[in-house]
């Protein structure tokens, strides 16, 4: 069983910072990519940032220059969020594309962590 566990969400004032973390566990042979998505009430889930095993990163235009995605090891990813805005309020979900020991590729999602930015 694959698990993605997110942490670091919370309530912060506009202009503040939060750091999200996500750890993947299970019978993982290789991590192809990991990323962060968010979903605000009444809106579709959208990509915030992603990083490949080769280190290539992608950011949504709305967070460029404010958010940074990084990883400490092959199965852990972080999202440093600075200069937070009320528009960043959403549930943030970790996503991973994984190649398993069982020789199958899977996509896995975390349970989500709430980020609330007050005005």
Coordinates of N, CA and C in Angstrom, one line a residue:
X1 N 0.8 -1.2 0.0 CA 0.0 0.0 0.0 C 0.9 1.2 0.0
X2 N 0.6 2.2 -0.9 CA 1.3 3.4 -0.9 C 0.6 4.5 -0.1
X3 N 1.3 5.2 0.6 CA 0.8 6.3 1.4 C 1.6 7.6 1.2
X4 N 0.9 8.7 1.0 CA 1.5 10.0 1.0 C 0.9 10.8 2.1
X5 N 1.8 11.3 3.0 CA 1.4 12.0 4.2 C 1.8 13.4 4.1
X6 N 0.9 14.3 4.1 CA 1.2 15.8 4.1 C 1.1 16.3 5.5
X7 N 1.9 17.4 5.7 CA 1.8 18.1 6.9 C 2.3 19.6 6.6
X8 N 2.0 20.4 7.6 CA 2.5 21.8 7.5 C 1.4 22.9 7.2
X9 N 0.2 22.4 6.9 CA -0.8 23.4 6.7 C -1.2 24.1 7.9
X10 N -2.0 25.1 7.8 CA -2.5 25.9 8.9 C -3.1 27.2 8.5
X11 N -3.3 28.1 9.5 CA -3.8 29.4 9.3 C -2.7 30.4 9.4
X12 N -2.6 31.3 8.4 CA -1.6 32.3 8.4 C -2.1 33.6 7.9
X13 N -1.6 34.7 8.3 CA -2.0 36.0 7.8 C -1.4 36.3 6.4
X14 N -2.1 37.1 5.6 CA -1.5 37.5 4.3 C -0.1 38.0 4.5
X15 N 0.7 37.6 3.6 CA 2.1 38.0 3.6 C 3.0 37.0 4.4
X16 N 2.4 36.1 5.1 CA 3.1 35.1 5.9 C 3.6 33.9 5.1
X17 N 4.2 33.0 5.8 CA 4.8 31.8 5.1 C 4.4 30.5 5.8
X18 N 4.4 29.5 5.0 CA 4.1 28.1 5.4 C 5.0 27.2 4.6
X19 N 5.4 26.1 5.3 CA 6.2 25.0 4.6 C 5.4 23.7 4.7
X20 N 5.0 23.2 3.5 CA 4.4 21.9 3.5 C 5.4 20.8 3.2
X21 N 5.1 19.6 3.7 CA 5.9 18.5 3.5 C 5.1 17.3 3.1
X22 N 5.7 16.4 2.3 CA 5.0 15.2 1.9 C 6.0 14.1 1.8
X23 N 5.6 13.0 2.5 CA 6.5 11.8 2.5 C 5.7 10.6 1.9
X24 N 6.3 10.0 0.9 CA 5.8 8.8 0.3 C 6.4 7.5 0.9
X25 N 5.5 6.5 1.1 CA 6.0 5.3 1.6 C 5.3 4.1 0.9
X26 N 5.9 3.0 0.9 CA 5.4 1.8 0.3 C 6.4 1.1 -0.5
X27 N 6.0 0.1 -1.3 CA 6.9 -0.7 -2.0 C 7.3 0.0 -3.3
X28 N 8.0 1.1 -3.1 CA 8.4 2.0 -4.2 C 9.8 1.7 -4.7
X29 N 9.9 1.5 -6.0 CA 11.1 1.2 -6.6 C 11.8 2.5 -7.1
X30 N 11.0 3.4 -7.7 CA 11.5 4.7 -8.2 C 10.4 5.7 -8.1
X31 N 10.7 6.9 -7.7 CA 9.8 8.0 -7.8 C 10.1 8.8 -9.1
X32 N 9.1 8.9 -10.0 CA 9.2 9.5 -11.2 C 9.1 11.1 -11.1
X33 N 8.1 11.4 -10.3 CA 7.8 12.8 -10.0 C 6.9 13.0 -8.8
X34 N 7.0 14.1 -8.2 CA 6.1 14.5 -7.1 C 5.7 15.9 -7.3
X35 N 4.5 16.2 -6.7 CA 4.0 17.6 -6.9 C 3.0 17.9 -5.9
X36 N 2.5 19.2 -6.0 CA 1.5 19.7 -5.1 C 0.4 20.3 -6.0
X37 N -0.8 19.9 -5.6 CA -2.0 20.5 -6.2 C -2.8 21.1 -5.1
X38 N -3.8 22.0 -5.5 CA -4.6 22.6 -4.5 C -6.0 22.7 -5.1
X39 N -7.0 22.7 -4.2 CA -8.4 22.8 -4.6 C -9.1 23.7 -3.6
X40 N -9.6 24.8 -4.1 CA -10.4 25.8 -3.3 C -11.9 25.4 -3.5
X41 N -12.7 25.8 -2.5 CA -14.2 25.5 -2.6 C -14.8 26.0 -3.9
X42 N -15.5 25.1 -4.6 CA -16.1 25.4 -5.8 C -15.2 25.5 -7.0
X43 N -14.0 25.2 -6.9 CA -13.0 25.3 -8.0 C -12.4 23.9 -8.3
X44 N -11.9 23.8 -9.5 CA -11.2 22.5 -9.9 C -9.8 22.5 -9.2
X45 N -9.4 21.2 -9.0 CA -8.0 21.0 -8.5 C -7.0 21.5 -9.6
X46 N -6.0 22.2 -9.1 CA -5.0 22.7 -10.0 C -3.6 22.4 -9.6
X47 N -2.7 22.3 -10.5 CA -1.3 22.0 -10.2 C -0.7 23.3 -9.7
X48 N 0.0 23.2 -8.6 CA 0.7 24.3 -8.0 C 2.2 24.2 -8.3
X49 N 2.8 23.1 -8.1 CA 4.2 22.9 -8.4 C 4.5 21.4 -8.5
X50 N 5.5 21.1 -9.3 CA 5.9 19.7 -9.4 C 7.4 19.6 -9.6
X51 N 8.0 18.5 -9.3 CA 9.4 18.3 -9.5 C 9.6 16.8 -10.0
X52 N 10.5 16.6 -11.0 CA 10.8 15.3 -11.5 C 12.0 14.8 -10.8
X53 N 12.2 13.5 -11.0 CA 13.4 12.8 -10.4 C 14.7 13.5 -10.9
X54 N 14.7 14.1 -12.0 CA 15.8 14.8 -12.6 C 16.0 16.2 -12.1
X55 N 15.0 16.7 -11.3 CA 15.1 18.0 -10.7 C 14.4 19.1 -11.4
X56 N 13.8 18.8 -12.5 CA 13.1 19.8 -13.3 C 11.8 20.2 -12.5
X57 N 11.5 21.5 -12.4 CA 10.4 22.0 -11.7 C 9.4 22.7 -12.6
X58 N 8.2 22.7 -12.2 CA 7.1 23.4 -12.9 C 6.3 24.2 -11.8
X59 N 5.9 25.4 -12.1 CA 5.0 26.2 -11.2 C 3.9 26.8 -11.9
X60 N 2.8 26.9 -11.2 CA 1.6 27.6 -11.7 C 2.0 29.1 -11.8
X61 N 1.5 29.8 -12.8 CA 1.9 31.2 -12.9 C 1.5 32.0 -11.6
X62 N 0.5 31.6 -11.0 CA 0.0 32.4 -9.8 C 0.9 32.3 -8.6
X63 N 1.9 31.3 -8.6 CA 2.7 31.1 -7.5 C 4.2 31.3 -7.8
X64 N 4.5 31.6 -9.0 CA 5.9 31.8 -9.4 C 6.5 32.9 -8.7
X65 N 7.7 32.7 -8.2 CA 8.4 33.7 -7.4 C 8.0 33.8 -5.9
X66 N 7.0 33.0 -5.5 CA 6.5 33.0 -4.1 C 6.7 31.6 -3.5
X67 N 6.5 30.6 -4.3 CA 6.6 29.2 -3.8 C 7.8 28.5 -4.4
X68 N 8.3 27.6 -3.6 CA 9.5 26.8 -4.1 C 9.3 25.3 -3.7
X69 N 9.4 24.5 -4.7 CA 9.3 23.0 -4.4 C 10.7 22.4 -4.4
X70 N 10.9 21.5 -3.5 CA 12.2 20.9 -3.3 C 12.0 19.5 -2.6
X71 N 13.1 18.8 -2.6 CA 13.1 17.5 -2.0 C 14.4 17.2 -1.2
X72 N 14.3 16.6 -0.1 CA 15.4 16.2 0.7 C 16.0 14.8 0.3
X73 N 15.1 14.0 -0.2 CA 15.5 12.6 -0.7 C 14.5 12.2 -1.7
X74 N 14.6 11.0 -2.1 CA 13.8 10.5 -3.3 C 12.3 10.4 -3.0
X75 N 11.9 10.4 -1.8 CA 10.5 10.2 -1.5 C 9.9 11.2 -0.6
X76 N 10.6 12.4 -0.5 CA 10.0 13.5 0.3 C 10.1 14.7 -0.5
X77 N 9.0 15.5 -0.5 CA 9.0 16.7 -1.2 C 8.4 17.8 -0.3
X78 N 8.9 19.1 -0.5 CA 8.5 20.2 0.3 C 7.9 21.3 -0.6
X79 N 7.1 22.1 0.0 CA 6.6 23.3 -0.7 C 6.7 24.5 0.2
X80 N 7.7 25.3 0.0 CA 7.9 26.5 0.7 C 7.0 27.6 0.1
X81 N 6.1 28.1 0.9 CA 5.1 29.1 0.4 C 5.4 30.4 1.2
X82 N 5.8 31.4 0.4 CA 6.0 32.7 1.0 C 5.1 33.8 0.4
X83 N 5.0 34.9 1.0 CA 4.1 36.0 0.6 C 2.7 35.5 0.3
X84 N 2.2 34.7 1.2 CA 0.9 34.1 1.0 C -0.2 35.1 0.8
X85 N -1.2 34.8 0.0 CA -2.3 35.7 -0.3 C -3.6 34.9 0.0
X86 N -4.7 35.6 0.3 CA -6.0 35.0 0.6 C -6.4 34.0 -0.6
X87 N -6.0 34.4 -1.8 CA -6.3 33.5 -3.0 C -5.6 32.1 -2.9
X88 N -4.6 32.0 -2.0 CA -3.9 30.7 -1.9 C -4.7 29.8 -1.0
X89 N -5.7 30.3 -0.3 CA -6.5 29.4 0.6 C -7.1 28.2 -0.2
X90 N -6.8 27.0 0.3 CA -7.2 25.8 -0.4 C -6.8 24.6 0.4
X91 N -7.3 23.5 0.0 CA -6.7 22.2 0.5 C -5.6 21.8 -0.5
X92 N -4.4 21.6 0.0 CA -3.3 21.3 -0.8 C -3.0 19.8 -0.7
X93 N -2.9 19.2 -1.9 CA -2.7 17.7 -2.0 C -1.4 17.4 -2.6
X94 N -0.7 16.4 -2.0 CA 0.5 15.9 -2.5 C 0.2 14.8 -3.6
X95 N 0.9 14.8 -4.6 CA 0.7 13.8 -5.7 C 2.1 13.2 -6.0
X96 N 2.1 11.9 -6.3 CA 3.3 11.3 -6.7 C 3.1 10.3 -7.9
X97 N 4.0 10.3 -8.8 CA 4.0 9.3 -9.9 C 5.1 8.3 -9.5
X98 N 4.7 7.1 -9.3 CA 5.7 6.1 -8.8 C 5.8 4.8 -9.6
X99 N 7.0 4.3 -9.7 CA 7.2 3.0 -10.3 C 7.4 2.1 -9.1
X100 N 6.6 1.1 -9.0 CA 6.6 0.2 -7.8 C 7.5 -1.0 -8.0
X101 N 7.8 -1.7 -6.9 CA 8.6 -2.9 -7.0 C 7.8 -3.9 -7.8
X102 N 6.5 -3.9 -7.8 CA 5.7 -4.8 -8.6 C 5.7 -4.5 -10.1
X103 N 6.5 -3.6 -10.5 CA 6.7 -3.2 -11.9 C 5.4 -2.6 -12.5
X104 N 4.8 -1.8 -11.7 CA 3.7 -1.0 -12.3 C 3.9 0.5 -11.9
X105 N 3.4 1.3 -12.8 CA 3.4 2.8 -12.5 C 2.1 3.1 -11.9
X106 N 2.1 3.9 -10.8 CA 0.9 4.4 -10.2 C 1.0 5.9 -9.9
X107 N -0.2 6.5 -9.8 CA -0.3 7.8 -9.3 C -1.0 7.8 -7.9
X108 N -0.5 8.4 -7.0 CA -1.0 8.4 -5.6 C -1.2 9.8 -5.1
X109 N -2.2 9.9 -4.3 CA -2.6 11.2 -3.7 C -2.6 11.1 -2.2
X110 N -2.2 12.2 -1.6 CA -2.3 12.4 -0.1 C -3.7 12.8 0.3
X111 N -3.9 12.9 1.6 CA -5.2 13.2 2.1 C -5.5 14.6 2.1
X112 N -4.5 15.5 1.9 CA -4.7 16.9 1.8 C -4.5 17.6 3.1
X113 N -4.0 18.8 3.0 CA -3.8 19.6 4.2 C -4.3 21.0 3.9
X114 N -5.0 21.6 4.9 CA -5.7 22.8 4.7 C -4.8 24.0 4.9
X115 N -4.8 24.9 4.0 CA -4.0 26.2 4.1 C -5.1 27.3 4.0
X116 N -5.1 28.1 5.1 CA -6.0 29.2 5.1 C -5.2 30.5 5.3
X117 N -5.4 31.5 4.4 CA -4.7 32.7 4.5 C -5.7 33.8 4.8
X118 N -5.6 34.5 5.9 CA -6.5 35.5 6.3 C -6.1 36.9 5.7
X119 N -7.1 37.7 5.5 CA -6.8 39.1 5.0 C -6.2 40.0 6.1

